[in-house]
Short mmCIF file of C-alpha atoms and ligand atoms in Angstrom, two decimals:
data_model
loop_
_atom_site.label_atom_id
_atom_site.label_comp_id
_atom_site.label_asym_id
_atom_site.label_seq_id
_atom_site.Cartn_x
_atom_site.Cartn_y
_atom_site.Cartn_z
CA UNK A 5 0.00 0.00 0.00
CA UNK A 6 0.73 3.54 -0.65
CA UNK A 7 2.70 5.73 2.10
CA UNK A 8 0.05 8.29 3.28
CA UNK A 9 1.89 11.71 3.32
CA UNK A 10 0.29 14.99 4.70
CA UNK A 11 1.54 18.76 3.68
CA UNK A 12 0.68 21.47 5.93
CA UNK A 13 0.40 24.71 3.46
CA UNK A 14 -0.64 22.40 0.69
CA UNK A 15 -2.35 24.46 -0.98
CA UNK A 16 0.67 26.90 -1.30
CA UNK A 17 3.33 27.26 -3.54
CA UNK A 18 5.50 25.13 -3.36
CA UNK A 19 3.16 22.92 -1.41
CA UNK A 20 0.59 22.50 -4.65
CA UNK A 21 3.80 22.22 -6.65
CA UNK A 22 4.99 18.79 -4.70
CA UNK A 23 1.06 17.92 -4.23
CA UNK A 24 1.73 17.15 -7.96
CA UNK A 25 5.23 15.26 -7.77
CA UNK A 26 4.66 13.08 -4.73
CA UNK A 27 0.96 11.93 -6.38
CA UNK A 28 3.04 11.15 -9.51
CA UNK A 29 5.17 9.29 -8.01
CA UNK A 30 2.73 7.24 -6.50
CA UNK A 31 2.40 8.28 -2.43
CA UNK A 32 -1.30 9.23 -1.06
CA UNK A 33 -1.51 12.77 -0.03
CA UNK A 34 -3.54 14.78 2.75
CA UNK A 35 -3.91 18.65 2.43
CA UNK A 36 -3.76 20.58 5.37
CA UNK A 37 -4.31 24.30 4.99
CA UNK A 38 -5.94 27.26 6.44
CA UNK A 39 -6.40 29.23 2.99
CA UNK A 40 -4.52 32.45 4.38
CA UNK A 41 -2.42 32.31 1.84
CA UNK A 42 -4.13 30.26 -0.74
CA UNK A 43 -7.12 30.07 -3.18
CA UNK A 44 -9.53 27.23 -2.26
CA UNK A 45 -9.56 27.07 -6.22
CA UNK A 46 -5.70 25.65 -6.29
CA UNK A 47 -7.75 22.07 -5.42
CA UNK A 48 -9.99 22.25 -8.36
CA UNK A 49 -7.21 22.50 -10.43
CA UNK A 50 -4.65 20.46 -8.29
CA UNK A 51 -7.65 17.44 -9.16
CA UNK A 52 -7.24 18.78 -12.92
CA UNK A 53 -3.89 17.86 -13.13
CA UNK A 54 -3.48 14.66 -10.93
CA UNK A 55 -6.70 13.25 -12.60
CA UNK A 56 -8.54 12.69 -8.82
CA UNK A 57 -10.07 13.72 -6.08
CA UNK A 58 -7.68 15.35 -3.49
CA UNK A 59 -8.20 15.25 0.21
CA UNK A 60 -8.23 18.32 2.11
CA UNK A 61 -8.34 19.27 5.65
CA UNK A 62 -9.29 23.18 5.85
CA UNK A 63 -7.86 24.08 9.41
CA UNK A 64 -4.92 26.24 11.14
CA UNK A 65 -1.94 24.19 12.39
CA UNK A 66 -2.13 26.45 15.59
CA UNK A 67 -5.18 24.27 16.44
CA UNK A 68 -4.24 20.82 17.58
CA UNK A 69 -8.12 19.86 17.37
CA UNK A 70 -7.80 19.87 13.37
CA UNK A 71 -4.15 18.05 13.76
CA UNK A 72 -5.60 15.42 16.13
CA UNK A 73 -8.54 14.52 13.39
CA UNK A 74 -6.26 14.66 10.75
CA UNK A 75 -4.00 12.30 12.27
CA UNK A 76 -7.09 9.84 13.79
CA UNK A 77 -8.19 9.74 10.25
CA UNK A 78 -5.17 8.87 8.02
CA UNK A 79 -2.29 6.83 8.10
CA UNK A 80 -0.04 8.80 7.75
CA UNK A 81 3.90 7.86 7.26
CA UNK A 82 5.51 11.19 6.53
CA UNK A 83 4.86 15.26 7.10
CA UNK A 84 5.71 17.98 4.63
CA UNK A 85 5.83 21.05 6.63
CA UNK A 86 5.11 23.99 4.50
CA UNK A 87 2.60 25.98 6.34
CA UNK A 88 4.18 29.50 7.57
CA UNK A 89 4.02 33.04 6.88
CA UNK A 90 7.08 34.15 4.47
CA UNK A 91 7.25 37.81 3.70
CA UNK A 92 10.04 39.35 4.94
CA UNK A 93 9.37 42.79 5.66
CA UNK A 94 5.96 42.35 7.82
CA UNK A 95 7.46 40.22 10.06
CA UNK A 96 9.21 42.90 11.08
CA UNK A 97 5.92 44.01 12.04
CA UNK A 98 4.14 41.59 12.94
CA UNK A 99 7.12 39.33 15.16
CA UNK A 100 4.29 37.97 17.54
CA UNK A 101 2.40 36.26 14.69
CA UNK A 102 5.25 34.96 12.61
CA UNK A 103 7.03 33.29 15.89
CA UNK A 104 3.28 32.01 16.55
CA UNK A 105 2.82 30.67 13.29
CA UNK A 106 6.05 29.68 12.04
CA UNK A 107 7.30 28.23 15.58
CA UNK A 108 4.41 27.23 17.69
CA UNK A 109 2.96 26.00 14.34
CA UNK A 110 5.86 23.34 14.02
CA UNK A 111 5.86 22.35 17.85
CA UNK A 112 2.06 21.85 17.61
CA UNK A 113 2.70 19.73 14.42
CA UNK A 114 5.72 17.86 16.62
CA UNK A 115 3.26 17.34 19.51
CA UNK A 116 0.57 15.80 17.69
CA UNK A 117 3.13 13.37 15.61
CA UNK A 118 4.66 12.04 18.50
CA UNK A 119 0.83 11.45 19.59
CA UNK A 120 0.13 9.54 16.78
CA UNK A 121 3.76 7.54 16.44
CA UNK A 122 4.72 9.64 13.27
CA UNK A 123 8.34 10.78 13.01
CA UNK A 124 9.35 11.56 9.65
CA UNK A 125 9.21 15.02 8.88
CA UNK A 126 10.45 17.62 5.78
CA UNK A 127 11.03 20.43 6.74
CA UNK A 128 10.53 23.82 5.02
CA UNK A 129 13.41 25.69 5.52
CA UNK A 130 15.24 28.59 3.91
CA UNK A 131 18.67 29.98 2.34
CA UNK A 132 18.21 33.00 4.87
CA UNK A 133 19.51 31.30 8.15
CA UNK A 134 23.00 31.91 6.06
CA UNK A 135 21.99 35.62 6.94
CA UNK A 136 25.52 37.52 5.26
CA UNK A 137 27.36 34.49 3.66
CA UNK A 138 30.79 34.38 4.42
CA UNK A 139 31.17 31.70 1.46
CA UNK A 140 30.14 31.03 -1.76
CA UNK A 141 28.91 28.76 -2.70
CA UNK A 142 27.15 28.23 0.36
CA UNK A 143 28.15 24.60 2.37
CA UNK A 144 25.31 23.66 4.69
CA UNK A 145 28.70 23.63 7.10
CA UNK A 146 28.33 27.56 7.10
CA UNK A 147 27.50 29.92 9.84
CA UNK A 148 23.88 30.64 10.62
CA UNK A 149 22.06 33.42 11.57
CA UNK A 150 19.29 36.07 10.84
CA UNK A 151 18.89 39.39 9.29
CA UNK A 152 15.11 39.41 10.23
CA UNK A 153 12.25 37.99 12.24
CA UNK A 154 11.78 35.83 9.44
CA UNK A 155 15.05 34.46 9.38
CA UNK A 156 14.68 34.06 13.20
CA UNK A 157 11.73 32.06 12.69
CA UNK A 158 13.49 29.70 10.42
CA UNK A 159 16.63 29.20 12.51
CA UNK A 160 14.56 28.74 15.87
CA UNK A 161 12.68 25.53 13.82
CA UNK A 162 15.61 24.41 12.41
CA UNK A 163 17.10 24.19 16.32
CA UNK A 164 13.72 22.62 17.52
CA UNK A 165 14.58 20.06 15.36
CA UNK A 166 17.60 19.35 16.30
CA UNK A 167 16.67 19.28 19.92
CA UNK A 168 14.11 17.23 19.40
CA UNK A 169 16.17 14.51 16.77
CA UNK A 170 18.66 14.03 20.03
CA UNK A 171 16.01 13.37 22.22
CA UNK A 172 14.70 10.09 20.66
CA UNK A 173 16.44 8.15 17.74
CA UNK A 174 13.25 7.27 16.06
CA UNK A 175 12.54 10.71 14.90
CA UNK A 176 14.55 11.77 11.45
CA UNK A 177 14.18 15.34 9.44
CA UNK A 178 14.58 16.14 6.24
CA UNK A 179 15.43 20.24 6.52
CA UNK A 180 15.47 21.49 2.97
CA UNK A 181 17.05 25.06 2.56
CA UNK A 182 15.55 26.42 -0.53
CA UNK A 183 17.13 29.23 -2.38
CA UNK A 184 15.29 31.47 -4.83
CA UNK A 185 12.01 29.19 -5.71
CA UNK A 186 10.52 30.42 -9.24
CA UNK A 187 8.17 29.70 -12.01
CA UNK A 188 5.36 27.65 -12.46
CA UNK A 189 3.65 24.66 -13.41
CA UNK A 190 3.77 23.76 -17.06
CA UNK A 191 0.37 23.33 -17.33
CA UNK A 192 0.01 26.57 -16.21
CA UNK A 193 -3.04 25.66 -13.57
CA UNK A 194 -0.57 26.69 -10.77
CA UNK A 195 1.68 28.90 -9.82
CA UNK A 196 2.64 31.97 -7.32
CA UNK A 197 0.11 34.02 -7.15
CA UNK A 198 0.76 36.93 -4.26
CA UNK A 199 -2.62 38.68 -3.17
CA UNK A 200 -0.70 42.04 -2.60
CA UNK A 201 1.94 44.19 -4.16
CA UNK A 202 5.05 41.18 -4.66
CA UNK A 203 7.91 41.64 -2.16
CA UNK A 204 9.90 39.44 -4.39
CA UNK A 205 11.00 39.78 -7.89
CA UNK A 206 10.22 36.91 -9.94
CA UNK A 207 6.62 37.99 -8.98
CA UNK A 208 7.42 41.24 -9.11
CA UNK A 209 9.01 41.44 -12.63
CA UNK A 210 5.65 38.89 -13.43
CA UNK A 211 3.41 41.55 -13.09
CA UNK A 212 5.57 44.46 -14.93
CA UNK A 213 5.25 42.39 -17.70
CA UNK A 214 1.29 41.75 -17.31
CA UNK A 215 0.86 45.54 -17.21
CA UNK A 216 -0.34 45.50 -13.64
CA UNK A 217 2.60 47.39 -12.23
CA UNK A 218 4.12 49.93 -14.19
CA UNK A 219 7.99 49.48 -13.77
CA UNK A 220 10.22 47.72 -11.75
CA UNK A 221 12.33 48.85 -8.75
CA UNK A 222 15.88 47.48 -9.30
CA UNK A 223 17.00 47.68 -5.31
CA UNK A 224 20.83 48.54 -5.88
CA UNK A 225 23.26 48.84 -8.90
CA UNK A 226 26.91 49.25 -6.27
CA UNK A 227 27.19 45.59 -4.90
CA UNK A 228 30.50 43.86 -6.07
CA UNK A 229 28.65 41.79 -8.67
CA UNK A 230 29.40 41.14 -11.99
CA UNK A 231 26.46 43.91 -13.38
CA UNK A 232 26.18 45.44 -9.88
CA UNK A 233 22.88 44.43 -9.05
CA UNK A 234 21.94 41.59 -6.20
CA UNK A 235 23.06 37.85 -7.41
CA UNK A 236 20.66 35.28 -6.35
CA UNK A 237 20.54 30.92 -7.05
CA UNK A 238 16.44 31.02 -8.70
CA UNK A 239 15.39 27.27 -8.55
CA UNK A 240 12.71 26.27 -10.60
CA UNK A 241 9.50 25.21 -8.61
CA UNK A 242 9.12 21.74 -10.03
CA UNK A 243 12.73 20.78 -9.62
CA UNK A 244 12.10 21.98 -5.52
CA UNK A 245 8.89 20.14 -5.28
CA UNK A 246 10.93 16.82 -7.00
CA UNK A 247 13.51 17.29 -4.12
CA UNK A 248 10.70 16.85 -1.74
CA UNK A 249 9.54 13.22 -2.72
CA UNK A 250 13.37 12.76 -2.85
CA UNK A 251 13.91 14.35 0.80
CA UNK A 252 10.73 12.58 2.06
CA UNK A 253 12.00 8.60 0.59
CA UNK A 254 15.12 8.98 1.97
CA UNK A 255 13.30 9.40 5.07
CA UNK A 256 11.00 7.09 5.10
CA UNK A 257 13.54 4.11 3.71
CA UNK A 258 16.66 5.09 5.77
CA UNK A 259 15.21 6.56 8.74
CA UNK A 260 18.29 9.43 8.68
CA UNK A 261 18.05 12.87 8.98
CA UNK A 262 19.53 15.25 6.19
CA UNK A 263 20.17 19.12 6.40
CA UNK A 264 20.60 20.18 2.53
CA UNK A 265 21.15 23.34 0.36
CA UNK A 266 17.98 22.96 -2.70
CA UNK A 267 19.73 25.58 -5.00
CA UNK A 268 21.20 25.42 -8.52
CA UNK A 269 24.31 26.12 -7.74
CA UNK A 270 24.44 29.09 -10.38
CA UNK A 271 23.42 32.83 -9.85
CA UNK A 272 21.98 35.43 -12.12
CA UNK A 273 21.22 39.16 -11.45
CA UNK A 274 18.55 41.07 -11.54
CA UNK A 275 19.38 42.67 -14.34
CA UNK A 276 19.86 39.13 -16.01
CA UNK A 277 16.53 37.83 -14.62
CA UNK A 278 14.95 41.13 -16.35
CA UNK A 279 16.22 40.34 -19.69
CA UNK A 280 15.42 36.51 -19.27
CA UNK A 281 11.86 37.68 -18.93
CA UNK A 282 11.76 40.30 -21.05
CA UNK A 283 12.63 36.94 -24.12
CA UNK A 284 10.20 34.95 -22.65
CA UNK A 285 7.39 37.71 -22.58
CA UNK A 286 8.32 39.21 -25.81
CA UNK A 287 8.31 42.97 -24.88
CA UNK A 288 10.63 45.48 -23.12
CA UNK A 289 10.26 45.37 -19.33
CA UNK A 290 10.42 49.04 -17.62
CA UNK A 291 12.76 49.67 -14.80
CA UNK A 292 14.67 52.08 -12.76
CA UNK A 293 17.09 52.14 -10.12
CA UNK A 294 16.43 52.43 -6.77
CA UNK A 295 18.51 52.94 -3.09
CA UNK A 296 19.20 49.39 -1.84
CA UNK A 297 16.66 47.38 0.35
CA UNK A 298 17.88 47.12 3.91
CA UNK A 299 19.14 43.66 4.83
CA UNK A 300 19.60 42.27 1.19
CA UNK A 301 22.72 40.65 0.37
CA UNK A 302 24.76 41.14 -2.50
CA UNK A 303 25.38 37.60 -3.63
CA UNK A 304 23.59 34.53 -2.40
CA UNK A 305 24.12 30.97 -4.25
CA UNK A 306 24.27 27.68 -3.00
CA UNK A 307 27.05 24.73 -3.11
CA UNK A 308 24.07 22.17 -4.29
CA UNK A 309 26.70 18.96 -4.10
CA UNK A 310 25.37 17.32 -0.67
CA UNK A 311 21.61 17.24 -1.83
CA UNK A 312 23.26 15.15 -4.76
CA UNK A 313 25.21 13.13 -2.48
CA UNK A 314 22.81 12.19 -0.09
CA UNK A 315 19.11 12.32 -2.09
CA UNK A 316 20.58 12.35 -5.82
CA UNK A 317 19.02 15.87 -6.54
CA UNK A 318 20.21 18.13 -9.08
CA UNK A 319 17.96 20.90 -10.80
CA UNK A 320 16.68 19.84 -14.06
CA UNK A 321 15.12 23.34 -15.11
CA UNK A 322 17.02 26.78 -16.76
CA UNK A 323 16.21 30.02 -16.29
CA UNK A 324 14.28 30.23 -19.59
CA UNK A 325 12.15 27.47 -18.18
CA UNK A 326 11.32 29.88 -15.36
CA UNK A 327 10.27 32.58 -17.09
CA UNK A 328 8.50 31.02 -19.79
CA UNK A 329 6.60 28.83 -17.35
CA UNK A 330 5.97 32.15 -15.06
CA UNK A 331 4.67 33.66 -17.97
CA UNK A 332 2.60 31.49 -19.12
CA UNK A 333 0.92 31.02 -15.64
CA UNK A 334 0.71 34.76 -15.00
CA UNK A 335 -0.92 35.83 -18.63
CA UNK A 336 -3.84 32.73 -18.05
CA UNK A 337 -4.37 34.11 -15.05
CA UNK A 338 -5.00 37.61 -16.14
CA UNK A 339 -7.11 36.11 -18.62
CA UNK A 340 -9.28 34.00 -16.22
P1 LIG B 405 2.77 30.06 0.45
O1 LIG B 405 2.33 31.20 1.31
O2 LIG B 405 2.39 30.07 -1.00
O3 LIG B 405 2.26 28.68 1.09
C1 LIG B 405 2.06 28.49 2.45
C2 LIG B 405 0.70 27.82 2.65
O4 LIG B 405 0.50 27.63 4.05
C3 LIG B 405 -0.47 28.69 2.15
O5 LIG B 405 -1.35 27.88 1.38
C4 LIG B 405 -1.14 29.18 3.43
O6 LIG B 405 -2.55 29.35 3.26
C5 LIG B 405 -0.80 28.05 4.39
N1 LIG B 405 -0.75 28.47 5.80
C6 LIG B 405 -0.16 29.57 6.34
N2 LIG B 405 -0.34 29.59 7.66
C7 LIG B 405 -1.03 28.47 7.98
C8 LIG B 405 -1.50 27.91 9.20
N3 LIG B 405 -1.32 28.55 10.36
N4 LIG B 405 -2.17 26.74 9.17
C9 LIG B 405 -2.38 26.10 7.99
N5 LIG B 405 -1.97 26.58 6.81
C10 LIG B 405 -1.29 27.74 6.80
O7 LIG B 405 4.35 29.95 0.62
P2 LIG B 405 5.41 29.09 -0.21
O8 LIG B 405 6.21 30.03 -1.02
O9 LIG B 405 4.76 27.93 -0.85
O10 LIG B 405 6.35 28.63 0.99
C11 LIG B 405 6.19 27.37 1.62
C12 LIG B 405 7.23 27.23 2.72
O11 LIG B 405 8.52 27.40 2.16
C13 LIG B 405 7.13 28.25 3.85
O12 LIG B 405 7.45 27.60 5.05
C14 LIG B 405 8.19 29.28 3.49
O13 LIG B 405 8.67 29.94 4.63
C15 LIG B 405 9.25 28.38 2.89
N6 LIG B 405 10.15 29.08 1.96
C16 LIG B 405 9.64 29.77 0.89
C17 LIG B 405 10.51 30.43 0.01
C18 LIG B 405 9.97 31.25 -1.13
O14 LIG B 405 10.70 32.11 -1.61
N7 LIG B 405 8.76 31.03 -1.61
C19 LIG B 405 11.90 30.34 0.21
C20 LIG B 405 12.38 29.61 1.28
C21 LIG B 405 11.50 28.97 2.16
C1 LIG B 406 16.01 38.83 -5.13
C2 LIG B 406 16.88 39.96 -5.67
C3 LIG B 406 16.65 42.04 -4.47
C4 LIG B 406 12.49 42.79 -5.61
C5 LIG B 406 13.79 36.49 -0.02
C6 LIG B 406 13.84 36.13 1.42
C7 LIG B 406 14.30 34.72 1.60
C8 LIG B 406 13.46 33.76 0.76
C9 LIG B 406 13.31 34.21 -0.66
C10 LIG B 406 11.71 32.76 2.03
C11 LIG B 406 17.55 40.80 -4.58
C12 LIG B 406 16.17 42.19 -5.90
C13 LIG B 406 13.75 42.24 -5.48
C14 LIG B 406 12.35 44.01 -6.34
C15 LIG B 406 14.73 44.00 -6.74
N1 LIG B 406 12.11 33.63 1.23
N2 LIG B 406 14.85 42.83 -6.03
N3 LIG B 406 13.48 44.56 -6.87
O1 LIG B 406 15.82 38.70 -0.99
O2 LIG B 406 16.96 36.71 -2.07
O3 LIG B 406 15.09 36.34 -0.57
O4 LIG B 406 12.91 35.57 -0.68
O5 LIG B 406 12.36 32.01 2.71
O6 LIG B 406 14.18 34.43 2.94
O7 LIG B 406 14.74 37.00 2.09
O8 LIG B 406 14.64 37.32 -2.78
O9 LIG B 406 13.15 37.83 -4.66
O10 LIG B 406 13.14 39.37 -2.65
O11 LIG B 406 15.10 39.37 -4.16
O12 LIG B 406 15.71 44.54 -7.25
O13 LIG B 406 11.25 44.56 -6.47
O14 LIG B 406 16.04 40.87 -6.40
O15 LIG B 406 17.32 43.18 -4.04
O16 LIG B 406 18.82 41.18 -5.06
P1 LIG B 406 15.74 37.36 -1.58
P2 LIG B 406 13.91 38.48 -3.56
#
């Protein structure tokens, strides 16, 4: 029988994105998502493009109630932990509900597997517990730390993890540091789809070239970088959500934790993802430059070789497969 495998945040993403891998190859999947940052419409088409029904749990993982029926009701062999809140600059703002979500979110989750028995978890985590690199390409060996609540957020799970692996050899993570996730599905059914004004620029430079913002803000031209703009390791969505089911086998079959880098291992500027886009999109894309944006680094790309090693990932997808896929998800959805 199928392994039964339930992603918080779902619905997300990155989370509809491996909804898609780990049903193709062959695992059951639960949903578990509260829809704050997510259409309910994703499942329509998530059942579109997996040819069946897909089972959903709409609830909060801040309320074990929904976690204790979920895990009553399935079998379930393996978590994918994607449910958090990501942008940057409110969490500045908001620290209280970021550390709430993002931390008590993954201890709730913790308490309610060791309930139930379940102790394979993946782990969402991020390129920004490198905070400034010291190296690049980044080793997973490097330094951590934080630039923002975010980052803090990210760290603090990554350390609940590791408290928690030492306390019981039965448990084992996978903690997946993604880099710059991008693009879209080729069907172009999913995709990212930000309800507000995009804090990040694959989105961002999206919706310059739909015509629903007028120009884009290039944050810096000074950094030590080939073109002087920020350098940053894009990963196509598809190959992230493929290191998933990867991340989430080696789990299940070797019972072994891994920390690894998901990254290409190559970096392009902004100036280079503009002109990327600007091919795939076949019109000029508007820009000017603008002061830097506090806490950015100039040059962020990862040393991909241990993901290799240990789960045999390596990024199938260009950056002309980002675009064009982002583009064709972004102009259907301006048309729908
Ligand atoms: P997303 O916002 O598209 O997806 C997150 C999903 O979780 C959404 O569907 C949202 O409705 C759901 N959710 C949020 N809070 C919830 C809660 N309390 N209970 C249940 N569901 C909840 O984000 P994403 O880009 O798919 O990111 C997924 C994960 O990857 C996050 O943990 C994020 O921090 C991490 N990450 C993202 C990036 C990136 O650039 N996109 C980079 C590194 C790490
Ligand atoms: C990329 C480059 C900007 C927008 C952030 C988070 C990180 C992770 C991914 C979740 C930088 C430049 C951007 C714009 C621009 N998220 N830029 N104009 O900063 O690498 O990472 O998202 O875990 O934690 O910090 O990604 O897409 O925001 O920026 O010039 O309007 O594009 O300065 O050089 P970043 P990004």
């Amino acid at each position: 029988m199928a392994d039964t495998i339930l992603l918080t945040g779902g619905a997300g993403y990155i989370g509809s994105h491996t909804y898609v891998e780990l049903v193709a190859a062959g695992y059951d999947v639960v949903i578990l998502d509260n829809f704050s940052n997510s259409r309910p419409e994703v499942i329509d088409r998530l059942e579109v493009i997996s040819g069946a029904p897909v089972t959903v749990y709409t609830g909060d993982v801040l309320d074990p109630a929904v976690l204790e029926r979920v895990f009553v009701e399935r079998n379930i062999a393996a978590v994918i932990h994607f449910a958090a809140l990501k942008a940057v600059g409110e969490s500045a703002e908001k620290p209280i509900e970021y550390i709430q979500t993002n931390v008590s979110g993954l201890v709730n989750l913790l308490a309610a597997m060791k309930k139930h028995g379940v102790h394979r978890l993946v782990f969402s985590s991020s390129a920004t517990v490198y905070g400034e690199p010291e190296t690049l390409p980044i080793p997973e060996d490097a330094p951590r730390s934080y630039t923002n609540t975010y980052g803090f957020t990210k760290l603090v799970c990554e350390q609940t993890l590791e408290q928690v692996a030492a306390s019981d050899p039965r448990w084992a993570f996978g903690t997946l540091r993604y880099f710059n996730p991008a693009g879209a599905h080729d069907t172009g059914l999913i995709g990212e789809d930000p309800n507000d004004i995009p804090n990040n620029l694959m989105p961002y430079i999206a919706k310059v070239a739909t015509g629903e913002l007028e120009r884009l803000s290039v944050f810096g031209n000074d950094y030590e970088t080939p073109d002087g703009t920020g350098v940053r390791d894009y990963i196509h969505v598809v190959d992230l959500a493929r290191g998933h089911v990867q991340s989430v086998r080696a789990l299940i079959e070797s019972g072994e934790s891994h920390t690894v880098n998901l990254g290409t291992g190559k970096g392009y500027s902004v100036l280079e993802m503009l002109k990327s886009y600007e091919s795939a999109c076949g019109h000029e894309l508007a820009y000017s430059i603008a002061p830097r944006r506090a806490g950015d680094v100039a040059a962020s790309f990862a040393d991909p070789s241990k993901a290799h090693a240990i789960l045999g990932f390596q990024a199938e997808r260009d950056l002309d497969d980002m675009c064009r896929t982002s583009w064709n998800w972004v102009s259907r959805l301006k048309n729908t």
